[in-house]
CSV table of C-alpha atoms in Angstrom, one decimal:
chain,number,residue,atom,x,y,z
A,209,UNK,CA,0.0,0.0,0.0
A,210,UNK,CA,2.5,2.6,0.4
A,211,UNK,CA,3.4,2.4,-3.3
A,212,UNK,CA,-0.3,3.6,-4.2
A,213,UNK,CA,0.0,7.0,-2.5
A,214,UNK,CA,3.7,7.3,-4.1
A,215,UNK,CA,2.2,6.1,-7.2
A,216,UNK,CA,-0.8,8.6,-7.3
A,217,UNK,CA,1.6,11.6,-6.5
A,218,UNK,CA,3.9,10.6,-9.2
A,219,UNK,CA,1.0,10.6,-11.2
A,220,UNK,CA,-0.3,14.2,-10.2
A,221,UNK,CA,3.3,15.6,-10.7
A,222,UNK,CA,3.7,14.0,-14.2
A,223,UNK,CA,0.1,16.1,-14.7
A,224,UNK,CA,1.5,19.3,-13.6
A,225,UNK,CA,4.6,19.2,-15.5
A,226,UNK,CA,2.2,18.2,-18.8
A,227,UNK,CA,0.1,20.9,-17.9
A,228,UNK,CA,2.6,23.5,-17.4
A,229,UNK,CA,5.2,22.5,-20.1
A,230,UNK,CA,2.1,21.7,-22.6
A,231,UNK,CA,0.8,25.5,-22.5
A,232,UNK,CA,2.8,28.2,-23.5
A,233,UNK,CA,1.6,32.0,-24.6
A,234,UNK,CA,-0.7,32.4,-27.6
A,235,UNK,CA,1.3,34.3,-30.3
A,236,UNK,CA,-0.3,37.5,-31.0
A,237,UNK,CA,-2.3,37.8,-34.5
A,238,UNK,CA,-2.1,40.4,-36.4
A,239,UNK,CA,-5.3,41.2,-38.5
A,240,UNK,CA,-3.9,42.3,-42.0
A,241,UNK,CA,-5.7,45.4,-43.1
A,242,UNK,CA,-5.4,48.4,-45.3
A,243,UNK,CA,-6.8,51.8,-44.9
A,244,UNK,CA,-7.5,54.1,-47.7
A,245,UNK,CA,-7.3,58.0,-46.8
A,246,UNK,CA,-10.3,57.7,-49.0
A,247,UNK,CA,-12.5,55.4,-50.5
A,248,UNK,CA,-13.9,57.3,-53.3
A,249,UNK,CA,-12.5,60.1,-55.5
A,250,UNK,CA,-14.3,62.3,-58.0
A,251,UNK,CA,-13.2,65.0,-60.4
A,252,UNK,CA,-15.1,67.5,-62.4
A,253,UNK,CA,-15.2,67.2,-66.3
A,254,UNK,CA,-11.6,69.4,-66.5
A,255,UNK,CA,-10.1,66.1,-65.2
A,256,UNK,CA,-7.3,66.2,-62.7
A,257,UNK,CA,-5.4,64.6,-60.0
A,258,UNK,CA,-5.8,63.1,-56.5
A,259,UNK,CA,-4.0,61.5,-54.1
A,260,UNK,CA,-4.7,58.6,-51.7
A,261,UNK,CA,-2.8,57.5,-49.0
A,262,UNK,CA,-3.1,53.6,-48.4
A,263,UNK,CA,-2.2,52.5,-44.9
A,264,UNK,CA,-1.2,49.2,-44.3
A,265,UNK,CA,-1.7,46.7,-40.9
A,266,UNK,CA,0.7,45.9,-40.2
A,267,UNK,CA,3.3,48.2,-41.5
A,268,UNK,CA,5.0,47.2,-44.9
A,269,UNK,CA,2.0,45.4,-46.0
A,270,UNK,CA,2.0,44.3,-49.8
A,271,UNK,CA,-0.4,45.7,-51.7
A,272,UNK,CA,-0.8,46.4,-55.4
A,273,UNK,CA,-3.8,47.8,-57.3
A,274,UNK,CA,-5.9,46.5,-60.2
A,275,UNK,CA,-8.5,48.0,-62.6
A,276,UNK,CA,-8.3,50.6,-65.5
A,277,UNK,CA,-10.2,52.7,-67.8
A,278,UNK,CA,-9.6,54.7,-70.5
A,279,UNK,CA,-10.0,58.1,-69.0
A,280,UNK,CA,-7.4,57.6,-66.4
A,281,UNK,CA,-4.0,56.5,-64.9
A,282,UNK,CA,-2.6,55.5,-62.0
A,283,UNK,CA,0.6,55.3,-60.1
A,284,UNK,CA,1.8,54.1,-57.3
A,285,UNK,CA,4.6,55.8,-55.4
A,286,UNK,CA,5.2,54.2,-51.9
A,287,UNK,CA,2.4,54.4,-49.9
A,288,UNK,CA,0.7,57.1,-52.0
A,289,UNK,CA,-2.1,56.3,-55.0
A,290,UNK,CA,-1.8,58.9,-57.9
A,291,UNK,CA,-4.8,59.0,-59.6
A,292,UNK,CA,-4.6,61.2,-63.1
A,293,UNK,CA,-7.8,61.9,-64.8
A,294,UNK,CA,-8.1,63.0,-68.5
A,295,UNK,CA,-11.1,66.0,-69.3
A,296,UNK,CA,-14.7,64.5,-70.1
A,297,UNK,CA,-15.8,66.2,-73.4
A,298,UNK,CA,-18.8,64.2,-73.2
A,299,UNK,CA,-22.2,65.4,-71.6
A,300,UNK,CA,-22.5,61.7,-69.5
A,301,UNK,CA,-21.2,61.2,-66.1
A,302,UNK,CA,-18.5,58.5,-65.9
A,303,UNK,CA,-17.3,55.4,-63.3
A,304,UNK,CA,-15.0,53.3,-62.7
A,305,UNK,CA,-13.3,50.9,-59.8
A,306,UNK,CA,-9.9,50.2,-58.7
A,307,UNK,CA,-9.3,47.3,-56.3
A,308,UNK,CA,-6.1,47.5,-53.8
A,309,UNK,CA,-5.3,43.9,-53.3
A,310,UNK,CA,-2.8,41.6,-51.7
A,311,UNK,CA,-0.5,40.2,-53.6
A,312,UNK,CA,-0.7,36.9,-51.4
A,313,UNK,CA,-4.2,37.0,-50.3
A,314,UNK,CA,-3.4,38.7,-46.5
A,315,UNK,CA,-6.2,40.9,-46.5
A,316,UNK,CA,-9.5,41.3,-48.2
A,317,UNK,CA,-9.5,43.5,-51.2
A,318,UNK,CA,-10.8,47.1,-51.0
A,319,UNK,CA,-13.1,48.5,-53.9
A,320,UNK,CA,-12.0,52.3,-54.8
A,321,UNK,CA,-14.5,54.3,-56.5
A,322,UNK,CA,-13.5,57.0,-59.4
A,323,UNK,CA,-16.0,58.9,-60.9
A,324,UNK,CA,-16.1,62.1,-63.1
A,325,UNK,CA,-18.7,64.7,-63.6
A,326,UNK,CA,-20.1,65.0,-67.4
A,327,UNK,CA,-18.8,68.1,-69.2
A,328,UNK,CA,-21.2,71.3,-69.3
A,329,UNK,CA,-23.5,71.1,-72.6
A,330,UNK,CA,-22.9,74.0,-74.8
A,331,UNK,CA,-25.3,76.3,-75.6
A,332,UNK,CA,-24.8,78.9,-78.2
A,333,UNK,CA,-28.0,80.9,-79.6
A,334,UNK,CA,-27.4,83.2,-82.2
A,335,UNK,CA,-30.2,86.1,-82.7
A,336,UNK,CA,-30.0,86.4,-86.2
A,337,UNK,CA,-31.8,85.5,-89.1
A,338,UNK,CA,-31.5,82.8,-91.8
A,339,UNK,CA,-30.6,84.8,-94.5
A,340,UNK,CA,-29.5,88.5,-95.1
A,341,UNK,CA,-30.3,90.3,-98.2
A,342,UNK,CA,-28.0,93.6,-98.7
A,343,UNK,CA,-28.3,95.4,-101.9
A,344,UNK,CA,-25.4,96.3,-104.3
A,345,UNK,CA,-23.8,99.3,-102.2
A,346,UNK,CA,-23.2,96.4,-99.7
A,347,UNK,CA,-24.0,96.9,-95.8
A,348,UNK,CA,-23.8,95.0,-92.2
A,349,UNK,CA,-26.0,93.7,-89.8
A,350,UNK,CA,-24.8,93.2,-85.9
A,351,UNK,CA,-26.6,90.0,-83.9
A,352,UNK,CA,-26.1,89.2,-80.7
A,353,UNK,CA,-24.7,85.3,-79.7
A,354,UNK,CA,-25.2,83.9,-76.4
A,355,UNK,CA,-23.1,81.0,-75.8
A,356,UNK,CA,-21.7,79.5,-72.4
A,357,UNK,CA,-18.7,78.2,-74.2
A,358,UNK,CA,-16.0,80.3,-76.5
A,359,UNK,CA,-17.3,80.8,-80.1
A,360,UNK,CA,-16.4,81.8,-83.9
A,361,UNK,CA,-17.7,83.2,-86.8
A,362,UNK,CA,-16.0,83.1,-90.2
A,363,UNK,CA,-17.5,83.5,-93.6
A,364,UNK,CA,-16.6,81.6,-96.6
A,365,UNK,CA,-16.8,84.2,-99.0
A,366,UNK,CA,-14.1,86.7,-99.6
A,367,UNK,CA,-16.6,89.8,-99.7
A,368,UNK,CA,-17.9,88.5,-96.7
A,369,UNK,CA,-16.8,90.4,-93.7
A,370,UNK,CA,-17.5,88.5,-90.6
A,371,UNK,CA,-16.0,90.1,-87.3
A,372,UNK,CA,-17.1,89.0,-83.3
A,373,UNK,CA,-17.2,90.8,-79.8
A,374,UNK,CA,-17.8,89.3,-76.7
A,375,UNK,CA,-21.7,89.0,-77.2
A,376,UNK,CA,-22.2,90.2,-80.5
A,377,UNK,CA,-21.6,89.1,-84.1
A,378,UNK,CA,-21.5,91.7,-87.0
A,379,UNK,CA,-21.3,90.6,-90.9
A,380,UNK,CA,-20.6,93.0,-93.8
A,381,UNK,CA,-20.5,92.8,-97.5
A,382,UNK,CA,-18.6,94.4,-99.4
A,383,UNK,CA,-20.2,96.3,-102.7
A,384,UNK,CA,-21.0,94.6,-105.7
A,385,UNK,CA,-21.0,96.1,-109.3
A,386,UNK,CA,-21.4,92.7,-110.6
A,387,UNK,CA,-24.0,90.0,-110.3
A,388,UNK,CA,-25.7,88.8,-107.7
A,389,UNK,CA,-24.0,86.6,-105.5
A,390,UNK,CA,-24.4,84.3,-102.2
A,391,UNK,CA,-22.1,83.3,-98.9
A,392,UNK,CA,-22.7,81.6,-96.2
A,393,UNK,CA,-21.3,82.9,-92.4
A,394,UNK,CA,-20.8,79.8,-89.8
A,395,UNK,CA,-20.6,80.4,-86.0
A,396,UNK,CA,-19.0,77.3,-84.4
């Protein structure tokens, strides 16, 4: 009997020592992120460039961006996202998305959203008639032209004298001692 007692504290140590030996400190586990200074850029129809800062968890983090469209670049300079768009000449609204991605799969990917407002319409109204009839001493005629955008009038006859102010358009033809004749003035 006094090998049971012996036999049963042998045990219990044996238990400790498995116990204390078998558990050691959980490592520390580090949830791989990235944080974007933004997660959306927009431009206006000039186009431009923006910057976004991606921050990665833990620091020097992998990361590498996919996507593209034709109306703008990207480049990637250390931790810093150079977004370059061109100008939208068109009257619709455009988007696109860039994804900043791991390269091994450590964090989930992160959707960046590019978008670009549609260029202003352009409106030019011209206050003139469809035809002007001046006799053979010649004459002019001043119209105005409202337009939200830069404009131009030329004529495409030589005796046509076509000249522009700010808001205001003026023809003139010259005189004409020999038969009748016809021009045409375009404002673009």
């Amino acid at each position: 009997m006094s090998y049971k007692p012996r036999s049963i504290y042998a045990l219990l140590l044996i238990f400790v020592i498995i116990a204390f030996f078998g558990c050691s400190k959980e490592e520390t586990a580090y949830v791989r992120t990235m944080q974007l200074s933004a997660y959306g850029v927009s431009f206006d129809a000039e186009g431009g460039s923006r910057e976004i800062i991606v921050t990665p968890h833990p620091e020097g983090e992998c990361w590498e961006v996919t996507g593209e469209a034709t109306w703008f670049n990207f480049k990637i300079d250390g931790n810093t996202l150079t977004i370059n768009a061109e100008s939208n000449n068109t009257t619709e609204s455009r988007t696109a998305y860039l994804e900043i991605v791991s390269p091994e799969g450590d964090f989930e990917s992160i959707q960046l959203t590019i978008s670009q407002e549609a260029a202003v319409a352009t409106e030019l109204r011209v206050g003139a008639t469809d035809s002007y009839t001046f006799d053979s001493r010649g004459g002019n005629d001043t119209f105005v032209v409202e337009a939200n955008c830069e404009w131009t009038i030329t004529a495409t006859a030589e005796w046509i004298i076509a000249t522009q102010d700010s808001h205001h358009a003026t023809i003139s033809a010259e005189e004409n001692m020999a038969e009748e004749r016809s021009g045409d003035v375009i404002i673009t």
